[in-house]
């Protein structure tokens, strides 16, 4: 009994956290409740709507199955369901008609063969990545509707009446979901993807800045950084590494969404996935950095050349962090970024290391950090090129915001702007 | 027209490749076809089974929606569906009974409020990770059935008859799916997870062996390795990095499966996810290795000390690869592994580097490789500890196979055993 209560308390806390982290999830639950109540009351008062009859339950089924968290998800399922029902219904009627011509004995055999073939072929088609991504639900409804219509055993006229009812109720259910989903606090998958990618870039920037201050900076930076918890930056990295599936889902759903806000028709959603992949590559490298730094101490008796190397490492670290912040600002505000001054630290570091001769004791980890940082900078540059490509393809704003973003960039450089935090995504 | 034909040809090729890569997918499609044909013929000849009536379509719906590729997936959906229908049906009857007491005007209001509350609360509960993982489908069916029953407007006796029919048809549909899924060429999610984790470890081992031969080995190794395509090892790594979602799904489904083969009740499926996470960490590190090695040349004029470092790197690389192969053999054959001789290369390499003094030009990348390899070895050791834990928890075999696995290990060391290749997973 005690464990039951403590379980309930745990679950309640968990639910509260989910609601606090993303209040849109609470709103979504209410939206589903409203949609279902509206449609079921339609069904309940069906004597008023004789046209629906028993088929009214399909409206309820449609609402329960189709209403997703994002507008794109709801649209994708509604359109898949409606279209698949229409096509499969027509095919089912045709199958029934042909089977009817085969006589009393031939009919069940032909129908059985047709159902088997269609189910097998369609099930196999669901393994195609392109089908799985966008039309999986539609193919399932296609198999279902075809089978139901083909083996219903009704006469063609009866089927047409039924099909008419069924389609009408599915349309009512689907339309209710779409209207509520789009007009009541809509959750756009596209907007979410946009924010998620920008905030992931920010997380990398925050991590690199923290790393530069804590492990490569002077004493003041170290003291400030030491006050923060140790676990959190690692969790930030993990969330970047684990967001692949979410991003792909959002990009799939965004494809179904109509123009909204600054996202026009044919917005280059795939570019976000490309940028996200580069972010993950960068996060892998940063994780390696993290592993190396545990053994790397800021040795006070370090030679002069090592102090120079460390200082250059810090500069590359801060510079990468700044470029990443530029990129996220560019995405977030949908403006072209104004690149910072030309960077020479990377080449300087490379030539300094290559021309040096020294005892390695105690300092090898710093060299590893230096080389990983050079790799990180290369990766950041690739991400920058991808964001620039996105700005062109997505027709980001130009000019007017250049001054503003420059000043934001300067504030970032001074560290007066706190990193953006969007756990909600 | 031409593009339509070329599209069709492309799709056909893609389907053929899917079938060749995993013939079980073709078998699965036939299984679905058979299940659907059986159930729909039941429905078609319903005059013979008067008990089913109109409700027979629920059997078809159940088959289409519930039949998944793996046994665990099918069981999970069937059990969720059956259980949710039962509980929600009972609650719906209770709601209808209470609402009946409220009189003609109160009834729709109370029912509307109940449907709204239940839909909203259940929809929100679906955001709980623990619910989402195992009971998402059940909660959806719960909302659906409750609403359908509560607002059906029938008298209680009618509902009981309907509920009885509905449950019976769902049982027929679910049972057909389960029987065909379990007894006709079953695809066990647990077995798949087991194979996937073992083959991912093998991929890392193959990559490290190839790397050791190609970049750190002598001239003969280089020549042999150069003959292989360049792209493939990178793709192998990518498939390890991208298998997270698949592994988690398989582990979820495996939880629902009964004892099968060597997998008893309460098999430690979560241990596989732990091992898989360590594999991914290892793969990240290997990816870094790969990035560094592009700039690292086997300089023929290298100093003696660098030749020593390279040789030690090669040894650590081969040793890690061997340990990984031991691990995958241990998992694949479900036997305790017999660890190889004690390893000293790592400490040797560390002290060699720390005690050396030299000009860095041209050789820094090798040092980076050395340190990343040390990290990789640490990660492999962690994976080995996890596999040992799995062997104990999953009661792997002991003794009898020790000699055999030792000899396999020796063959691996000599390179006479080719790496295992299981793209099918």
mmCIF file with all atom_site columns, N, CA, C and O in Angstrom, chain A residues 189-230:
data_model
loop_
_atom_site.group_PDB
_atom_site.id
_atom_site.type_symbol
_atom_site.label_atom_id
_atom_site.label_alt_id
_atom_site.label_comp_id
_atom_site.label_asym_id
_atom_site.label_entity_id
_atom_site.label_seq_id
_atom_site.pdbx_PDB_ins_code
_atom_site.Cartn_x
_atom_site.Cartn_y
_atom_site.Cartn_z
_atom_site.occupancy
_atom_site.B_iso_or_equiv
_atom_site.pdbx_formal_charge
_atom_site.auth_seq_id
_atom_site.auth_comp_id
_atom_site.auth_asym_id
_atom_site.auth_atom_id
_atom_site.pdbx_PDB_model_num
ATOM 1   N N  . UNK A 1 189 ? 5.376  21.527 -36.254 1.00 0.00 ? 189 UNK A N  1
ATOM 2   C CA . UNK A 1 189 ? 6.586  20.697 -36.239 1.00 0.00 ? 189 UNK A CA 1
ATOM 3   C C  . UNK A 1 189 ? 7.752  21.463 -36.834 1.00 0.00 ? 189 UNK A C  1
ATOM 4   O O  . UNK A 1 189 ? 8.889  21.355 -36.366 1.00 0.00 ? 189 UNK A O  1
ATOM 5   N N  . UNK A 1 190 ? 7.477  22.265 -37.882 1.00 0.00 ? 190 UNK A N  1
ATOM 6   C CA . UNK A 1 190 ? 8.530  23.036 -38.527 1.00 0.00 ? 190 UNK A CA 1
ATOM 7   C C  . UNK A 1 190 ? 9.182  24.015 -37.564 1.00 0.00 ? 190 UNK A C  1
ATOM 8   O O  . UNK A 1 190 ? 10.410 24.084 -37.450 1.00 0.00 ? 190 UNK A O  1
ATOM 9   N N  . UNK A 1 191 ? 8.343  24.751 -36.846 1.00 0.00 ? 191 UNK A N  1
ATOM 10  C CA . UNK A 1 191 ? 8.861  25.716 -35.873 1.00 0.00 ? 191 UNK A CA 1
ATOM 11  C C  . UNK A 1 191 ? 9.680  24.990 -34.798 1.00 0.00 ? 191 UNK A C  1
ATOM 12  O O  . UNK A 1 191 ? 10.740 25.464 -34.379 1.00 0.00 ? 191 UNK A O  1
ATOM 13  N N  . UNK A 1 192 ? 9.176  23.840 -34.354 1.00 0.00 ? 192 UNK A N  1
ATOM 14  C CA . UNK A 1 192 ? 9.885  23.069 -33.335 1.00 0.00 ? 192 UNK A CA 1
ATOM 15  C C  . UNK A 1 192 ? 11.249 22.605 -33.833 1.00 0.00 ? 192 UNK A C  1
ATOM 16  O O  . UNK A 1 192 ? 12.238 22.672 -33.096 1.00 0.00 ? 192 UNK A O  1
ATOM 17  N N  . UNK A 1 193 ? 11.281 22.137 -35.082 1.00 0.00 ? 193 UNK A N  1
ATOM 18  C CA . UNK A 1 193 ? 12.552 21.682 -35.654 1.00 0.00 ? 193 UNK A CA 1
ATOM 19  C C  . UNK A 1 193 ? 13.543 22.845 -35.710 1.00 0.00 ? 193 UNK A C  1
ATOM 20  O O  . UNK A 1 193 ? 14.709 22.709 -35.308 1.00 0.00 ? 193 UNK A O  1
ATOM 21  N N  . UNK A 1 194 ? 13.041 23.982 -36.204 1.00 0.00 ? 194 UNK A N  1
ATOM 22  C CA . UNK A 1 194 ? 13.827 25.212 -36.295 1.00 0.00 ? 194 UNK A CA 1
ATOM 23  C C  . UNK A 1 194 ? 14.432 25.565 -34.910 1.00 0.00 ? 194 UNK A C  1
ATOM 24  O O  . UNK A 1 194 ? 15.632 25.761 -34.769 1.00 0.00 ? 194 UNK A O  1
ATOM 25  N N  . UNK A 1 195 ? 13.567 25.580 -33.884 1.00 0.00 ? 195 UNK A N  1
ATOM 26  C CA . UNK A 1 195 ? 14.039 25.924 -32.539 1.00 0.00 ? 195 UNK A CA 1
ATOM 27  C C  . UNK A 1 195 ? 14.999 24.883 -31.985 1.00 0.00 ? 195 UNK A C  1
ATOM 28  O O  . UNK A 1 195 ? 15.987 25.221 -31.331 1.00 0.00 ? 195 UNK A O  1
ATOM 29  N N  . UNK A 1 196 ? 14.681 23.608 -32.242 1.00 0.00 ? 196 UNK A N  1
ATOM 30  C CA . UNK A 1 196 ? 15.507 22.532 -31.695 1.00 0.00 ? 196 UNK A CA 1
ATOM 31  C C  . UNK A 1 196 ? 16.929 22.615 -32.251 1.00 0.00 ? 196 UNK A C  1
ATOM 32  O O  . UNK A 1 196 ? 17.910 22.529 -31.507 1.00 0.00 ? 196 UNK A O  1
ATOM 33  N N  . UNK A 1 197 ? 17.028 22.825 -33.588 1.00 0.00 ? 197 UNK A N  1
ATOM 34  C CA . UNK A 1 197 ? 18.359 22.904 -34.195 1.00 0.00 ? 197 UNK A CA 1
ATOM 35  C C  . UNK A 1 197 ? 19.124 24.102 -33.638 1.00 0.00 ? 197 UNK A C  1
ATOM 36  O O  . UNK A 1 197 ? 20.289 23.992 -33.245 1.00 0.00 ? 197 UNK A O  1
ATOM 37  N N  . UNK A 1 198 ? 18.435 25.256 -33.545 1.00 0.00 ? 198 UNK A N  1
ATOM 38  C CA . UNK A 1 198 ? 19.104 26.451 -33.029 1.00 0.00 ? 198 UNK A CA 1
ATOM 39  C C  . UNK A 1 198 ? 19.540 26.228 -31.586 1.00 0.00 ? 198 UNK A C  1
ATOM 40  O O  . UNK A 1 198 ? 20.663 26.583 -31.206 1.00 0.00 ? 198 UNK A O  1
ATOM 41  N N  . UNK A 1 199 ? 18.692 25.596 -30.768 1.00 0.00 ? 199 UNK A N  1
ATOM 42  C CA . UNK A 1 199 ? 19.063 25.456 -29.363 1.00 0.00 ? 199 UNK A CA 1
ATOM 43  C C  . UNK A 1 199 ? 20.148 24.403 -29.194 1.00 0.00 ? 199 UNK A C  1
ATOM 44  O O  . UNK A 1 199 ? 20.982 24.513 -28.295 1.00 0.00 ? 199 UNK A O  1
ATOM 45  N N  . UNK A 1 200 ? 20.189 23.399 -30.072 1.00 0.00 ? 200 UNK A N  1
ATOM 46  C CA . UNK A 1 200 ? 21.287 22.431 -30.016 1.00 0.00 ? 200 UNK A CA 1
ATOM 47  C C  . UNK A 1 200 ? 22.622 23.111 -30.328 1.00 0.00 ? 200 UNK A C  1
ATOM 48  O O  . UNK A 1 200 ? 23.638 22.824 -29.690 1.00 0.00 ? 200 UNK A O  1
ATOM 49  N N  . UNK A 1 201 ? 22.610 23.999 -31.321 1.00 0.00 ? 201 UNK A N  1
ATOM 50  C CA . UNK A 1 201 ? 23.834 24.743 -31.635 1.00 0.00 ? 201 UNK A CA 1
ATOM 51  C C  . UNK A 1 201 ? 24.257 25.572 -30.427 1.00 0.00 ? 201 UNK A C  1
ATOM 52  O O  . UNK A 1 201 ? 25.435 25.624 -30.064 1.00 0.00 ? 201 UNK A O  1
ATOM 53  N N  . UNK A 1 202 ? 23.263 26.182 -29.759 1.00 0.00 ? 202 UNK A N  1
ATOM 54  C CA . UNK A 1 202 ? 23.553 26.975 -28.566 1.00 0.00 ? 202 UNK A CA 1
ATOM 55  C C  . UNK A 1 202 ? 24.175 26.143 -27.456 1.00 0.00 ? 202 UNK A C  1
ATOM 56  O O  . UNK A 1 202 ? 25.058 26.603 -26.739 1.00 0.00 ? 202 UNK A O  1
ATOM 57  N N  . UNK A 1 203 ? 23.674 24.917 -27.313 1.00 0.00 ? 203 UNK A N  1
ATOM 58  C CA . UNK A 1 203 ? 24.218 24.047 -26.269 1.00 0.00 ? 203 UNK A CA 1
ATOM 59  C C  . UNK A 1 203 ? 25.697 23.777 -26.512 1.00 0.00 ? 203 UNK A C  1
ATOM 60  O O  . UNK A 1 203 ? 26.509 23.803 -25.587 1.00 0.00 ? 203 UNK A O  1
ATOM 61  N N  . UNK A 1 204 ? 26.035 23.511 -27.790 1.00 0.00 ? 204 UNK A N  1
ATOM 62  C CA . UNK A 1 204 ? 27.446 23.283 -28.115 1.00 0.00 ? 204 UNK A CA 1
ATOM 63  C C  . UNK A 1 204 ? 28.259 24.529 -27.800 1.00 0.00 ? 204 UNK A C  1
ATOM 64  O O  . UNK A 1 204 ? 29.348 24.455 -27.225 1.00 0.00 ? 204 UNK A O  1
ATOM 65  N N  . UNK A 1 205 ? 27.712 25.707 -28.166 1.00 0.00 ? 205 UNK A N  1
ATOM 66  C CA . UNK A 1 205 ? 28.422 26.967 -27.916 1.00 0.00 ? 205 UNK A CA 1
ATOM 67  C C  . UNK A 1 205 ? 28.656 27.148 -26.423 1.00 0.00 ? 205 UNK A C  1
ATOM 68  O O  . UNK A 1 205 ? 29.761 27.482 -25.987 1.00 0.00 ? 205 UNK A O  1
ATOM 69  N N  . UNK A 1 206 ? 27.598 26.897 -25.626 1.00 0.00 ? 206 UNK A N  1
ATOM 70  C CA . UNK A 1 206 ? 27.708 27.069 -24.176 1.00 0.00 ? 206 UNK A CA 1
ATOM 71  C C  . UNK A 1 206 ? 28.756 26.120 -23.610 1.00 0.00 ? 206 UNK A C  1
ATOM 72  O O  . UNK A 1 206 ? 29.574 26.488 -22.767 1.00 0.00 ? 206 UNK A O  1
ATOM 73  N N  . UNK A 1 207 ? 28.758 24.881 -24.118 1.00 0.00 ? 207 UNK A N  1
ATOM 74  C CA . UNK A 1 207 ? 29.712 23.897 -23.632 1.00 0.00 ? 207 UNK A CA 1
ATOM 75  C C  . UNK A 1 207 ? 31.145 24.347 -23.932 1.00 0.00 ? 207 UNK A C  1
ATOM 76  O O  . UNK A 1 207 ? 32.013 24.310 -23.067 1.00 0.00 ? 207 UNK A O  1
ATOM 77  N N  . UNK A 1 208 ? 31.371 24.781 -25.178 1.00 0.00 ? 208 UNK A N  1
ATOM 78  C CA . UNK A 1 208 ? 32.727 25.187 -25.569 1.00 0.00 ? 208 UNK A CA 1
ATOM 79  C C  . UNK A 1 208 ? 33.178 26.400 -24.765 1.00 0.00 ? 208 UNK A C  1
ATOM 80  O O  . UNK A 1 208 ? 34.334 26.475 -24.323 1.00 0.00 ? 208 UNK A O  1
ATOM 81  N N  . UNK A 1 209 ? 32.259 27.351 -24.554 1.00 0.00 ? 209 UNK A N  1
ATOM 82  C CA . UNK A 1 209 ? 32.621 28.527 -23.772 1.00 0.00 ? 209 UNK A CA 1
ATOM 83  C C  . UNK A 1 209 ? 33.001 28.117 -22.351 1.00 0.00 ? 209 UNK A C  1
ATOM 84  O O  . UNK A 1 209 ? 34.041 28.516 -21.826 1.00 0.00 ? 209 UNK A O  1
ATOM 85  N N  . UNK A 1 210 ? 32.166 27.260 -21.752 1.00 0.00 ? 210 UNK A N  1
ATOM 86  C CA . UNK A 1 210 ? 32.448 26.787 -20.400 1.00 0.00 ? 210 UNK A CA 1
ATOM 87  C C  . UNK A 1 210 ? 33.770 26.051 -20.339 1.00 0.00 ? 210 UNK A C  1
ATOM 88  O O  . UNK A 1 210 ? 34.573 26.250 -19.421 1.00 0.00 ? 210 UNK A O  1
ATOM 89  N N  . UNK A 1 211 ? 34.034 25.232 -21.358 1.00 0.00 ? 211 UNK A N  1
ATOM 90  C CA . UNK A 1 211 ? 35.284 24.472 -21.398 1.00 0.00 ? 211 UNK A CA 1
ATOM 91  C C  . UNK A 1 211 ? 36.480 25.407 -21.483 1.00 0.00 ? 211 UNK A C  1
ATOM 92  O O  . UNK A 1 211 ? 37.469 25.243 -20.772 1.00 0.00 ? 211 UNK A O  1
ATOM 93  N N  . UNK A 1 212 ? 36.372 26.397 -22.366 1.00 0.00 ? 212 UNK A N  1
ATOM 94  C CA . UNK A 1 212 ? 37.460 27.354 -22.529 1.00 0.00 ? 212 UNK A CA 1
ATOM 95  C C  . UNK A 1 212 ? 37.762 28.081 -21.238 1.00 0.00 ? 212 UNK A C  1
ATOM 96  O O  . UNK A 1 212 ? 38.926 28.247 -20.858 1.00 0.00 ? 212 UNK A O  1
ATOM 97  N N  . UNK A 1 213 ? 36.699 28.487 -20.524 1.00 0.00 ? 213 UNK A N  1
ATOM 98  C CA . UNK A 1 213 ? 36.904 29.219 -19.275 1.00 0.00 ? 213 UNK A CA 1
ATOM 99  C C  . UNK A 1 213 ? 37.436 28.318 -18.182 1.00 0.00 ? 213 UNK A C  1
ATOM 100 O O  . UNK A 1 213 ? 38.339 28.683 -17.432 1.00 0.00 ? 213 UNK A O  1
ATOM 101 N N  . UNK A 1 214 ? 36.883 27.104 -18.092 1.00 0.00 ? 214 UNK A N  1
ATOM 102 C CA . UNK A 1 214 ? 37.210 26.236 -16.969 1.00 0.00 ? 214 UNK A CA 1
ATOM 103 C C  . UNK A 1 214 ? 38.586 25.580 -17.103 1.00 0.00 ? 214 UNK A C  1
ATOM 104 O O  . UNK A 1 214 ? 39.364 25.559 -16.172 1.00 0.00 ? 214 UNK A O  1
ATOM 105 N N  . UNK A 1 215 ? 38.859 25.036 -18.286 1.00 0.00 ? 215 UNK A N  1
ATOM 106 C CA . UNK A 1 215 ? 40.073 24.233 -18.413 1.00 0.00 ? 215 UNK A CA 1
ATOM 107 C C  . UNK A 1 215 ? 41.233 24.974 -19.057 1.00 0.00 ? 215 UNK A C  1
ATOM 108 O O  . UNK A 1 215 ? 42.372 24.605 -18.895 1.00 0.00 ? 215 UNK A O  1
ATOM 109 N N  . UNK A 1 216 ? 40.923 26.007 -19.835 1.00 0.00 ? 216 UNK A N  1
ATOM 110 C CA . UNK A 1 216 ? 41.999 26.667 -20.560 1.00 0.00 ? 216 UNK A CA 1
ATOM 111 C C  . UNK A 1 216 ? 42.176 28.115 -20.135 1.00 0.00 ? 216 UNK A C  1
ATOM 112 O O  . UNK A 1 216 ? 43.158 28.750 -20.494 1.00 0.00 ? 216 UNK A O  1
ATOM 113 N N  . UNK A 1 217 ? 41.220 28.649 -19.363 1.00 0.00 ? 217 UNK A N  1
ATOM 114 C CA . UNK A 1 217 ? 41.270 30.057 -19.006 1.00 0.00 ? 217 UNK A CA 1
ATOM 115 C C  . UNK A 1 217 ? 42.141 30.345 -17.802 1.00 0.00 ? 217 UNK A C  1
ATOM 116 O O  . UNK A 1 217 ? 42.826 29.464 -17.279 1.00 0.00 ? 217 UNK A O  1
ATOM 117 N N  . UNK A 1 218 ? 42.128 31.606 -17.366 1.00 0.00 ? 218 UNK A N  1
ATOM 118 C CA . UNK A 1 218 ? 42.895 32.010 -16.191 1.00 0.00 ? 218 UNK A CA 1
ATOM 119 C C  . UNK A 1 218 ? 42.219 31.553 -14.917 1.00 0.00 ? 218 UNK A C  1
ATOM 120 O O  . UNK A 1 218 ? 41.218 30.842 -14.949 1.00 0.00 ? 218 UNK A O  1
ATOM 121 N N  . UNK A 1 219 ? 42.739 31.987 -13.779 1.00 0.00 ? 219 UNK A N  1
ATOM 122 C CA . UNK A 1 219 ? 42.227 31.540 -12.490 1.00 0.00 ? 219 UNK A CA 1
ATOM 123 C C  . UNK A 1 219 ? 40.788 32.007 -12.255 1.00 0.00 ? 219 UNK A C  1
ATOM 124 O O  . UNK A 1 219 ? 39.975 31.277 -11.712 1.00 0.00 ? 219 UNK A O  1
ATOM 125 N N  . UNK A 1 220 ? 40.483 33.245 -12.683 1.00 0.00 ? 220 UNK A N  1
ATOM 126 C CA . UNK A 1 220 ? 39.148 33.783 -12.419 1.00 0.00 ? 220 UNK A CA 1
ATOM 127 C C  . UNK A 1 220 ? 38.085 32.937 -13.130 1.00 0.00 ? 220 UNK A C  1
ATOM 128 O O  . UNK A 1 220 ? 37.055 32.600 -12.556 1.00 0.00 ? 220 UNK A O  1
ATOM 129 N N  . UNK A 1 221 ? 38.387 32.625 -14.385 1.00 0.00 ? 221 UNK A N  1
ATOM 130 C CA . UNK A 1 221 ? 37.449 31.798 -15.139 1.00 0.00 ? 221 UNK A CA 1
ATOM 131 C C  . UNK A 1 221 ? 37.240 30.468 -14.456 1.00 0.00 ? 221 UNK A C  1
ATOM 132 O O  . UNK A 1 221 ? 36.116 29.986 -14.345 1.00 0.00 ? 221 UNK A O  1
ATOM 133 N N  . UNK A 1 222 ? 38.332 29.889 -13.968 1.00 0.00 ? 222 UNK A N  1
ATOM 134 C CA . UNK A 1 222 ? 38.221 28.581 -13.327 1.00 0.00 ? 222 UNK A CA 1
ATOM 135 C C  . UNK A 1 222 ? 37.315 28.628 -12.112 1.00 0.00 ? 222 UNK A C  1
ATOM 136 O O  . UNK A 1 222 ? 36.477 27.767 -11.913 1.00 0.00 ? 222 UNK A O  1
ATOM 137 N N  . UNK A 1 223 ? 37.496 29.687 -11.303 1.00 0.00 ? 223 UNK A N  1
ATOM 138 C CA . UNK A 1 223 ? 36.710 29.783 -10.076 1.00 0.00 ? 223 UNK A CA 1
ATOM 139 C C  . UNK A 1 223 ? 35.229 29.908 -10.410 1.00 0.00 ? 223 UNK A C  1
ATOM 140 O O  . UNK A 1 223 ? 34.379 29.245 -9.802  1.00 0.00 ? 223 UNK A O  1
ATOM 141 N N  . UNK A 1 224 ? 34.937 30.740 -11.427 1.00 0.00 ? 224 UNK A N  1
ATOM 142 C CA . UNK A 1 224 ? 33.532 30.957 -11.783 1.00 0.00 ? 224 UNK A CA 1
ATOM 143 C C  . UNK A 1 224 ? 32.897 29.663 -12.276 1.00 0.00 ? 224 UNK A C  1
ATOM 144 O O  . UNK A 1 224 ? 31.778 29.327 -11.900 1.00 0.00 ? 224 UNK A O  1
ATOM 145 N N  . UNK A 1 225 ? 33.648 28.951 -13.109 1.00 0.00 ? 225 UNK A N  1
ATOM 146 C CA . UNK A 1 225 ? 33.088 27.748 -13.711 1.00 0.00 ? 225 UNK A CA 1
ATOM 147 C C  . UNK A 1 225 ? 32.904 26.640 -12.676 1.00 0.00 ? 225 UNK A C  1
ATOM 148 O O  . UNK A 1 225 ? 32.002 25.823 -12.784 1.00 0.00 ? 225 UNK A O  1
ATOM 149 N N  . UNK A 1 226 ? 33.807 26.615 -11.688 1.00 0.00 ? 226 UNK A N  1
ATOM 150 C CA . UNK A 1 226 ? 33.773 25.537 -10.708 1.00 0.00 ? 226 UNK A CA 1
ATOM 151 C C  . UNK A 1 226 ? 32.502 25.564 -9.875  1.00 0.00 ? 226 UNK A C  1
ATOM 152 O O  . UNK A 1 226 ? 32.085 24.555 -9.319  1.00 0.00 ? 226 UNK A O  1
ATOM 153 N N  . UNK A 1 227 ? 31.877 26.764 -9.811  1.00 0.00 ? 227 UNK A N  1
ATOM 154 C CA . UNK A 1 227 ? 30.662 26.876 -9.000  1.00 0.00 ? 227 UNK A CA 1
ATOM 155 C C  . UNK A 1 227 ? 29.490 26.108 -9.605  1.00 0.00 ? 227 UNK A C  1
ATOM 156 O O  . UNK A 1 227 ? 28.605 25.664 -8.890  1.00 0.00 ? 227 UNK A O  1
ATOM 157 N N  . UNK A 1 228 ? 29.485 25.996 -10.940 1.00 0.00 ? 228 UNK A N  1
ATOM 158 C CA . UNK A 1 228 ? 28.373 25.280 -11.570 1.00 0.00 ? 228 UNK A CA 1
ATOM 159 C C  . UNK A 1 228 ? 28.447 23.799 -11.253 1.00 0.00 ? 228 UNK A C  1
ATOM 160 O O  . UNK A 1 228 ? 29.479 23.283 -10.858 1.00 0.00 ? 228 UNK A O  1
ATOM 161 N N  . UNK A 1 229 ? 27.333 23.118 -11.442 1.00 0.00 ? 229 UNK A N  1
ATOM 162 C CA . UNK A 1 229 ? 27.356 21.671 -11.216 1.00 0.00 ? 229 UNK A CA 1
ATOM 163 C C  . UNK A 1 229 ? 28.219 21.031 -12.306 1.00 0.00 ? 229 UNK A C  1
ATOM 164 O O  . UNK A 1 229 ? 28.356 21.569 -13.387 1.00 0.00 ? 229 UNK A O  1
ATOM 165 N N  . UNK A 1 230 ? 28.733 19.860 -11.982 1.00 0.00 ? 230 UNK A N  1
ATOM 166 C CA . UNK A 1 230 ? 29.609 19.197 -12.951 1.00 0.00 ? 230 UNK A CA 1
ATOM 167 C C  . UNK A 1 230 ? 28.833 18.425 -14.006 1.00 0.00 ? 230 UNK A C  1
ATOM 168 O O  . UNK A 1 230 ? 29.249 18.289 -15.135 1.00 0.00 ? 230 UNK A O  1
#
